[in-house]
XYZ file of N, CA and C in Angstrom:
429
model
N 0.818 -1.184 0.000
C 0.000 0.000 0.000
C 0.868 1.256 0.000
N 2.014 1.187 0.644
C 2.901 2.348 0.650
C 3.587 2.535 -0.697
N 3.850 1.449 -1.395
C 4.557 1.546 -2.664
C 3.771 2.345 -3.711
N 2.466 2.133 -3.904
C 1.745 2.962 -4.875
C 1.727 4.441 -4.480
N 1.641 4.720 -3.179
C 1.643 6.117 -2.739
C 2.987 6.770 -3.043
N 4.069 6.024 -2.811
C 5.399 6.562 -3.100
C 5.602 6.741 -4.599
N 5.115 5.791 -5.385
C 5.236 5.928 -6.837
C 4.415 7.113 -7.351
N 3.301 7.411 -6.696
C 2.488 8.566 -7.080
C 3.180 9.885 -6.768
N 4.015 9.884 -5.730
C 4.734 11.109 -5.353
C 5.997 11.336 -6.176
N 6.471 10.289 -6.846
C 7.714 10.390 -7.596
C 7.694 11.495 -8.659
N 6.657 11.639 -9.500
C 6.654 12.754 -10.470
C 6.661 14.126 -9.791
N 5.973 14.213 -8.673
C 5.945 15.480 -7.942
C 7.332 15.843 -7.431
N 8.030 14.857 -6.872
C 9.380 15.111 -6.369
C 10.337 15.459 -7.512
N 10.201 14.806 -8.636
C 11.079 15.095 -9.776
C 10.857 16.514 -10.290
N 9.618 16.943 -10.312
C 9.304 18.300 -10.758
C 9.836 19.329 -9.772
N 9.731 19.040 -8.497
C 10.168 19.989 -7.470
C 11.673 20.161 -7.466
N 12.404 19.151 -7.917
C 13.861 19.224 -7.889
C 14.457 19.883 -9.123
N 13.644 20.209 -10.099
C 14.170 20.855 -11.296
C 14.714 22.226 -10.939
N 15.781 22.589 -11.602
C 16.334 23.914 -11.339
C 15.588 24.944 -12.178
N 15.364 26.073 -11.586
C 14.684 27.171 -12.260
C 15.746 28.183 -12.658
N 15.798 28.556 -13.928
C 16.818 29.532 -14.318
C 16.592 30.851 -13.579
N 17.669 31.469 -13.140
C 17.498 32.735 -12.419
C 16.945 33.811 -13.351
N 16.102 34.631 -12.784
C 15.566 35.738 -13.572
C 16.557 36.889 -13.520
N 16.614 37.627 -14.603
C 17.521 38.771 -14.646
C 16.956 39.903 -13.814
N 17.832 40.570 -13.120
C 17.401 41.737 -12.353
C 17.031 42.838 -13.334
N 15.984 43.597 -13.019
C 15.620 44.687 -13.926
C 16.739 45.721 -13.983
N 16.881 46.388 -15.104
C 17.929 47.404 -15.194
C 17.657 48.527 -14.201
N 18.706 49.182 -13.729
C 18.483 50.280 -12.787
C 17.658 51.375 -13.443
N 16.808 52.037 -12.655
C 15.968 53.081 -13.252
C 16.814 54.220 -13.801
N 16.446 54.667 -14.956
C 17.121 55.802 -15.569
C 16.434 57.075 -15.098
N 17.181 58.132 -14.901
C 16.526 59.366 -14.502
C 15.530 59.791 -15.573
N 14.330 60.138 -15.119
C 13.281 60.521 -16.054
C 13.534 61.905 -16.640
N 14.355 62.674 -15.960
C 14.570 64.040 -16.411
C 15.995 64.428 -16.052
N 16.811 64.709 -17.044
C 18.218 64.953 -16.786
C 18.609 66.424 -16.821
N 17.788 67.285 -17.412
C 18.196 68.685 -17.487
C 17.935 69.390 -16.154
N 18.730 70.403 -15.822
C 18.576 71.088 -14.540
C 17.246 71.829 -14.449
N 16.732 71.880 -13.240
C 15.478 72.577 -12.968
C 15.775 73.662 -11.937
N 15.369 74.891 -12.233
C 15.611 76.032 -11.352
C 14.417 76.176 -10.412
N 14.645 76.179 -9.089
C 13.510 76.358 -8.170
C 13.088 77.825 -8.095
N 11.786 78.054 -8.057
C 11.260 79.410 -7.885
C 11.163 79.697 -6.394
N 11.526 80.913 -6.008
C 11.452 81.326 -4.608
C 10.548 82.548 -4.530
N 9.469 82.420 -3.771
C 8.531 83.538 -3.630
C 9.231 84.717 -2.972
N 8.908 85.911 -3.428
C 9.473 87.117 -2.835
C 10.812 87.520 -3.415
N 11.346 86.755 -4.341
C 12.605 87.108 -4.995
C 12.398 87.029 -6.506
N 13.378 87.506 -7.247
C 13.331 87.386 -8.702
C 14.138 86.158 -9.102
N 13.503 85.270 -9.831
C 14.177 84.071 -10.317
C 14.597 84.318 -11.754
N 15.893 84.130 -12.032
C 16.415 84.361 -13.378
C 16.625 83.034 -14.091
N 16.180 83.004 -15.341
C 16.301 81.813 -16.176
C 16.863 82.192 -17.532
N 17.547 81.275 -18.162
C 17.938 81.434 -19.564
C 16.836 80.805 -20.411
N 16.696 81.263 -21.628
C 15.697 80.691 -22.528
C 15.923 79.183 -22.635
N 14.851 78.422 -22.472
C 14.922 76.967 -22.550
C 15.045 76.275 -21.210
N 15.450 77.008 -20.159
C 15.588 76.381 -18.846
C 14.218 76.099 -18.238
N 14.224 75.157 -17.290
C 12.990 74.781 -16.606
C 12.912 75.406 -15.229
N 11.712 75.788 -14.857
C 11.423 76.388 -13.556
C 10.500 75.440 -12.809
N 10.799 75.172 -11.530
C 9.929 74.349 -10.698
C 9.380 75.220 -9.573
N 8.056 75.236 -9.453
C 7.395 75.937 -8.358
C 6.876 74.864 -7.406
N 7.261 74.961 -6.136
C 6.855 73.998 -5.118
C 5.821 74.650 -4.222
N 4.667 74.004 -4.098
C 3.548 74.574 -3.343
C 2.968 73.529 -2.393
N 2.558 73.989 -1.231
C 1.914 73.098 -0.265
C 0.408 73.225 -0.395
N -0.279 72.133 -0.226
C -1.734 72.156 -0.309
C -2.314 70.866 0.219
N -3.615 70.737 0.079
C -4.304 69.527 0.503
C -5.378 69.207 -0.529
N -5.049 68.378 -1.515
C -5.995 68.101 -2.587
C -7.283 67.438 -2.118
N -7.283 66.824 -0.934
C -8.513 66.174 -0.467
C -9.610 67.192 -0.187
N -9.266 68.472 -0.098
C -10.273 69.520 0.089
C -10.888 69.942 -1.240
N -10.341 69.428 -2.336
C -10.823 69.805 -3.664
C -10.039 70.947 -4.273
N -9.128 71.538 -3.515
C -8.327 72.653 -4.021
C -7.147 72.137 -4.842
N -6.796 72.889 -5.875
C -5.603 72.613 -6.676
C -4.906 73.939 -6.971
N -3.602 73.872 -7.178
C -2.852 75.046 -7.601
C -2.922 75.139 -9.118
N -3.166 76.338 -9.613
C -3.244 76.575 -11.058
C -2.801 78.001 -11.349
N -2.447 78.244 -12.596
C -2.078 79.597 -13.024
C -3.298 80.490 -12.886
N -3.103 81.666 -12.305
C -4.184 82.644 -12.122
C -4.160 83.604 -13.308
N -5.180 83.554 -14.122
C -5.218 84.406 -15.313
C -4.408 83.781 -16.432
N -3.908 84.644 -17.299
C -3.134 84.162 -18.450
C -1.697 83.869 -18.031
N -1.144 82.819 -18.587
C 0.257 82.493 -18.352
C 1.110 83.516 -19.100
N 2.113 84.118 -18.436
C 2.960 85.092 -19.135
C 3.605 84.469 -20.376
N 3.789 85.283 -21.405
C 4.357 84.808 -22.674
C 5.774 84.268 -22.499
N 6.456 84.679 -21.434
C 7.825 84.221 -21.204
C 7.881 82.753 -20.772
N 6.741 82.197 -20.354
C 6.725 80.842 -19.805
C 5.744 79.943 -20.542
N 6.056 78.654 -20.517
C 5.159 77.634 -21.049
C 5.064 76.540 -19.986
N 3.844 76.145 -19.626
C 3.684 75.098 -18.617
C 4.101 73.755 -19.209
N 4.820 72.970 -18.407
C 5.327 71.671 -18.840
C 4.732 70.605 -17.931
N 4.206 69.546 -18.524
C 3.671 68.448 -17.722
C 4.477 67.189 -17.996
N 4.281 66.187 -17.159
C 4.945 64.908 -17.362
C 6.317 64.795 -16.735
N 6.756 65.808 -15.999
C 8.049 65.726 -15.328
C 7.863 65.069 -13.969
N 8.930 64.469 -13.427
C 8.806 63.905 -12.087
C 8.497 65.008 -11.092
N 7.926 64.609 -9.979
C 7.570 65.602 -8.975
C 8.834 66.229 -8.410
N 8.965 66.231 -7.117
C 10.116 66.869 -6.511
C 11.340 65.981 -6.539
N 12.487 66.540 -6.199
C 13.729 65.787 -6.272
C 13.802 64.638 -5.278
N 13.062 64.696 -4.176
C 13.146 63.662 -3.151
C 11.906 62.789 -3.105
N 11.091 62.813 -4.140
C 9.847 62.059 -4.138
C 10.006 60.782 -4.942
N 9.946 59.608 -4.276
C 10.025 58.371 -5.044
C 8.776 58.187 -5.889
N 8.925 57.546 -7.027
C 7.784 57.349 -7.926
C 6.699 56.505 -7.275
N 7.076 55.678 -6.293
C 6.101 54.800 -5.661
C 5.417 55.448 -4.461
N 5.744 56.690 -4.151
C 5.156 57.334 -2.978
C 3.652 57.489 -3.164
N 2.904 56.986 -2.206
C 1.451 57.103 -2.240
C 1.049 58.049 -1.118
N 0.472 59.200 -1.449
C 0.099 60.147 -0.403
C -1.058 59.620 0.435
N -1.076 60.011 1.689
C -2.162 59.625 2.583
C -3.359 60.527 2.320
N -4.529 59.929 2.288
C -5.749 60.695 2.061
C -5.943 61.667 3.220
N -6.217 62.920 2.892
C -6.472 63.933 3.909
C -5.234 64.627 4.437
N -4.057 64.125 4.105
C -2.820 64.728 4.597
C -2.365 65.826 3.640
N -1.713 66.858 4.171
C -1.160 67.891 3.287
C -0.158 67.258 2.323
N -0.099 67.810 1.128
C 0.803 67.289 0.109
C 1.500 68.436 -0.601
N 2.601 68.115 -1.220
C 3.338 69.089 -2.010
C 2.944 68.924 -3.469
N 2.707 70.041 -4.134
C 2.397 70.029 -5.565
C 3.499 70.791 -6.277
N 3.960 70.244 -7.392
C 5.002 70.878 -8.179
C 4.433 71.280 -9.524
N 4.705 72.511 -9.923
C 4.347 72.985 -11.258
C 5.651 73.311 -11.976
N 5.727 72.948 -13.256
C 6.940 73.171 -14.041
C 6.631 74.069 -15.227
N 7.580 74.966 -15.508
C 7.432 75.902 -16.617
C 8.759 75.987 -17.363
N 8.694 76.169 -18.675
C 9.899 76.354 -19.484
C 9.977 77.819 -19.894
N 11.182 78.397 -19.762
C 11.417 79.779 -20.188
C 11.426 79.811 -21.714
N 10.527 80.599 -22.293
C 10.348 80.591 -23.745
C 10.923 81.816 -24.450
N 10.817 82.985 -23.824
C 11.314 84.200 -24.483
C 11.784 85.186 -23.434
N 12.675 86.076 -23.856
C 13.276 87.045 -22.932
C 12.239 88.014 -22.396
N 12.522 88.499 -21.185
C 11.660 89.499 -20.574
C 11.363 89.146 -19.127
N 10.666 90.047 -18.460
C 10.275 89.841 -17.063
C 8.770 89.678 -16.978
N 8.338 88.887 -16.021
C 6.905 88.642 -15.860
C 6.620 88.230 -14.427
N 5.368 88.356 -14.063
C 4.920 87.876 -12.760
C 4.076 86.626 -12.998
N 4.489 85.536 -12.380
C 3.737 84.290 -12.453
C 2.823 84.254 -11.234
N 1.524 84.308 -11.477
C 0.542 84.304 -10.387
C -0.181 82.963 -10.361
N -0.272 82.399 -9.175
C -0.933 81.114 -8.996
C -2.046 81.245 -7.968
N -3.068 80.404 -8.110
C -4.184 80.420 -7.160
C -4.500 79.003 -6.723
N -4.842 78.885 -5.447
C -5.260 77.602 -4.872
C -6.765 77.672 -4.775
N -7.445 76.908 -5.605
C -8.892 77.064 -5.712
C -9.550 75.729 -6.023
N -10.870 75.741 -5.952
C -11.662 74.589 -6.381
C -12.147 74.900 -7.792
N -11.733 74.124 -8.769
C -12.036 74.453 -10.165
C -13.520 74.614 -10.462
N -14.376 73.905 -9.776
C -15.809 73.971 -10.070
C -16.480 75.207 -9.487
N -15.755 75.984 -8.687
C -16.356 77.173 -8.083
C -16.264 78.408 -8.975
N -15.781 78.242 -10.184
C -15.772 79.342 -11.150
C -14.951 80.535 -10.699
N -15.604 81.699 -10.582
C -14.913 82.948 -10.264
C -14.819 83.232 -8.771
N -15.076 82.256 -7.920
C -14.964 82.467 -6.472
C -13.520 82.840 -6.128
N -13.366 83.621 -5.068
C -12.029 84.030 -4.639
C -11.214 82.794 -4.252
N -9.944 82.754 -4.644
C -9.118 81.598 -4.285
C -8.857 81.561 -2.782
N -8.633 80.363 -2.258
C -8.320 80.214 -0.837
C -6.947 80.798 -0.525
N -6.012 80.673 -1.466
C -4.666 81.237 -1.299
C -4.139 81.634 -2.668
N -3.134 82.482 -2.655
C -2.456 82.864 -3.896
C -0.949 82.832 -3.664
N -0.209 82.761 -4.738
C 1.250 82.827 -4.682
C 1.711 83.590 -5.918
N 2.793 84.341 -5.768
C 3.282 85.158 -6.871
C 4.801 85.039 -6.954
N 5.303 84.927 -8.177
C 6.731 84.770 -8.416
C 7.152 85.714 -9.534
N 8.254 86.433 -9.323
C 8.798 87.307 -10.358
C 9.849 86.517 -11.124
N 9.676 86.465 -12.436
C 10.543 85.664 -13.297
C 11.190 86.575 -14.336
N 12.498 86.440 -14.514
C 13.207 87.153 -15.574
C 13.883 86.125 -16.463
N 13.565 86.186 -17.753
C 14.185 85.286 -18.728
C 15.198 86.105 -19.507
N 16.442 85.654 -19.518
C 17.513 86.380 -20.210
C 17.961 85.658 -21.451
């Protein structure tokens, strides 16, 4: 009675002892963005060369429905850029906690020479022309 049971286990044991080829480790992540990004500092003039990128770092809480956006028309000196990684210390796998304050990054490319004021508003998009909860302003000079 034991012999048939052992013979039944033999294919299972043979399969379990097979060697599995090692899987290759994934290649190291490549930086998603290699060109330098100039941080904007409120209350000062940020100088950029044409083509350089500007990063504006803003604190907020998206769970309230508020988002940071350009207030009015975007100055001709700048073009909004999307698809860049968030901040320099933010891992791609970071999952924000619901209800917790979060950092929002906006990126702009310097397009033409001149000075401009970049005005941003923290608002609920569906509230139309309601006054924003907060505003931020940055002076930008493109050389």
